[in-house]
DNA sequence: AAGTGGTCTAGACCACAGT
DNA sequence: CTGTGGTCTAGACCACTTG
C-alpha cells in the first residue's frame, strides 16, 4: 500500500478540519514529523499540505509551521465543479428536483455556439427545476453531445447526473469554465420557476471538458436573485507575470 | 542561479501561451526533455507544469503528454485576488476612477462584524466609483484596519491600492474569501452610480488576509447588474472525500 | 542554534498511450 | 516495446522564525 499516500494524508486532515476536530489556529505537526508518522518522505507530505493549502484548509508560514484556517467562516472552499454546490450552501433543507424535459432534440444555433459544434446535430437536453423549501428557485438546463451521452433515464435526471457519467459511462471530467452573469428573466424562467416579481435572473454557465480536452457538456444554471450565492477561495499568486 | 527554476519555466510557458506563440492543442516537450533543456530535474519541471495546469494554461494526459489549452476562449483564469479583474474583462476601454471618500472613520457595527473586530475602533475607509465608457458602473468600498494601513493619499486611492500595500508597506497578502450575491440597491448606490432603473445590484464581498492569517481588509464591490461578469476556471478534484 | 517550510536532486517503479 | 506522465524516496541546501 504505497500508492497515493499524499491523498491519504490529505483526506485525513481535510476530514479532521471539516469536522472541527482540529480547530482554527491549531498548528499541524511539522513536515518531518508527518513524514515519519505516515512512514513516507517529506516531499510526499508536502504534496498533501499543498492541496490542503490550495483548498483553504490550512495556511503555511515559512519558519513557523502549518496552521488550520477558519473553515467555518469560510463556509467551504468552492470553485468546484460538483453540481449542487451553489445550492447546498445551507444544508438540512428539503430539496426536490422537478424534471421538465429529458430527451434528444435538434440543436439550435445558440446551443451549437455554446458547445462549439461545427454543424447542427442532435443533443441530449435535460431541463430541471430545483425546489427548496417549497419554492422553485433554480432552473438547470443541461446539454450533452450525443456522441458521449446517448441517453439518460428519467431516474438519472432526477438524481445526480455526474455520478452517472463518471460511475456508469466512465467519462472522466477534467476541467470546466464557469461564467456568472445577470440577465433579464425569460418567459420560460417565469413559467418554470417561482420568480415572484424579479425581472432578472443570475445565470451560471458551465462549459465542461473531458480529459481529452473535448467540450462535451454545456450547463446553464439559472438562479433566482435573492437565493443566489457564490463563494470562492483564492490564494495569492506567487508569480509576477500572472497579471 | 539555481533558485526558483520552476517559476522560470512557468513564466516562460505562460507567456508563450498567452501570446499565442504556442497555439491551443500544441504538445509541450516531455517532462524529461524539459528537465534537460532547463538543466534541472524532472520534479522541478513537474512543479511548473502543475502550476500551468492549475491556472488553465495546459492540460496533462498520462501516457500522452502536456497540451496547450484554448486560453482565448477562456478569457483568462480568474479566481484571482487582483482588484480589477471583474472589470477589465474587455480591455481597451476608457476607465476612470472617482474617489468619493478617503479618510479615517469610526467603525459601524456592520463593519466590525465584517472585519471580525472585537471592539469599535478607527477604520480607513475608501469609497470609489469606476466609470467605464462614461458610466459609473461599479462602487468599490474598501475598509482597512488602521493598525496595518494608517493612511492613504488621494493619489493612491485613485490608482491601485494593492500595488501600494505590497510595494510600499510590504504587506504580504496571502489569501482571500470572495462572496458574490445579489441585493437590493441602496440609496447610496443610486446616488453614486449610474444605475438606470435597476432595483438590484451585484455585491462582491472580499475578505483579505495577510500571511499571519489576520484579516486586515474588507472590500465591497457593487456592480451594476448588466455589466457584471465573473469567470472561473476549475479543475476536477482528485479526491473523493472533497464532496 | 534549533526548528520550520521552500527548493532541488538523481534516481526508482508504476500505469497508461501508441506502435 | 517505448515513451509518457504519476508517485515516491532519501537525501541536500537555503531562508525564515524563535529562543
PDB file of C-alpha atoms (C1' of nucleotides) in Angstrom, chain B residues 30-31 42-43 46 60-61 63 65, chain D residues 3-9 14-15:
ATOM      1  CA  UNK B  30       8.048  15.812 -22.398  1.00  0.00           C
ATOM      2  CA  UNK B  31       8.970  16.354 -18.774  1.00  0.00           C
ATOM      3  CA  UNK B  42      12.052  16.238 -13.598  1.00  0.00           C
ATOM      4  CA  UNK B  43      10.301  17.024 -10.301  1.00  0.00           C
ATOM      5  CA  UNK B  46       6.592  18.954 -12.872  1.00  0.00           C
ATOM      6  CA  UNK B  60      -1.738  16.893 -18.848  1.00  0.00           C
ATOM      7  CA  UNK B  61      -2.693  13.421 -20.031  1.00  0.00           C
ATOM      8  CA  UNK B  63       0.839   8.434 -21.262  1.00  0.00           C
ATOM      9  CA  UNK B  65       1.893  14.438 -22.775  1.00  0.00           C
TER      10      UNK B  65
ATOM     11  C1'  DG D   3       7.553   6.972 -24.251  1.00  0.00           C
ATOM     12  C1'  DT D   4       4.646   9.459 -21.412  1.00  0.00           C
ATOM     13  C1'  DG D   5       3.051  11.381 -17.020  1.00  0.00           C
ATOM     14  C1'  DG D   6       2.039   9.911 -11.686  1.00  0.00           C
ATOM     15  C1'  DT D   7       4.087   8.750  -7.461  1.00  0.00           C
ATOM     16  C1'  DC D   8       7.734   8.186  -4.274  1.00  0.00           C
ATOM     17  C1'  DT D   9      12.464   8.320  -1.927  1.00  0.00           C
ATOM     18  C1'  DC D  14      18.592  27.563   1.794  1.00  0.00           C
ATOM     19  C1'  DA D  15      15.644  31.306   4.170  1.00  0.00           C
TER      20       DA D  15
END
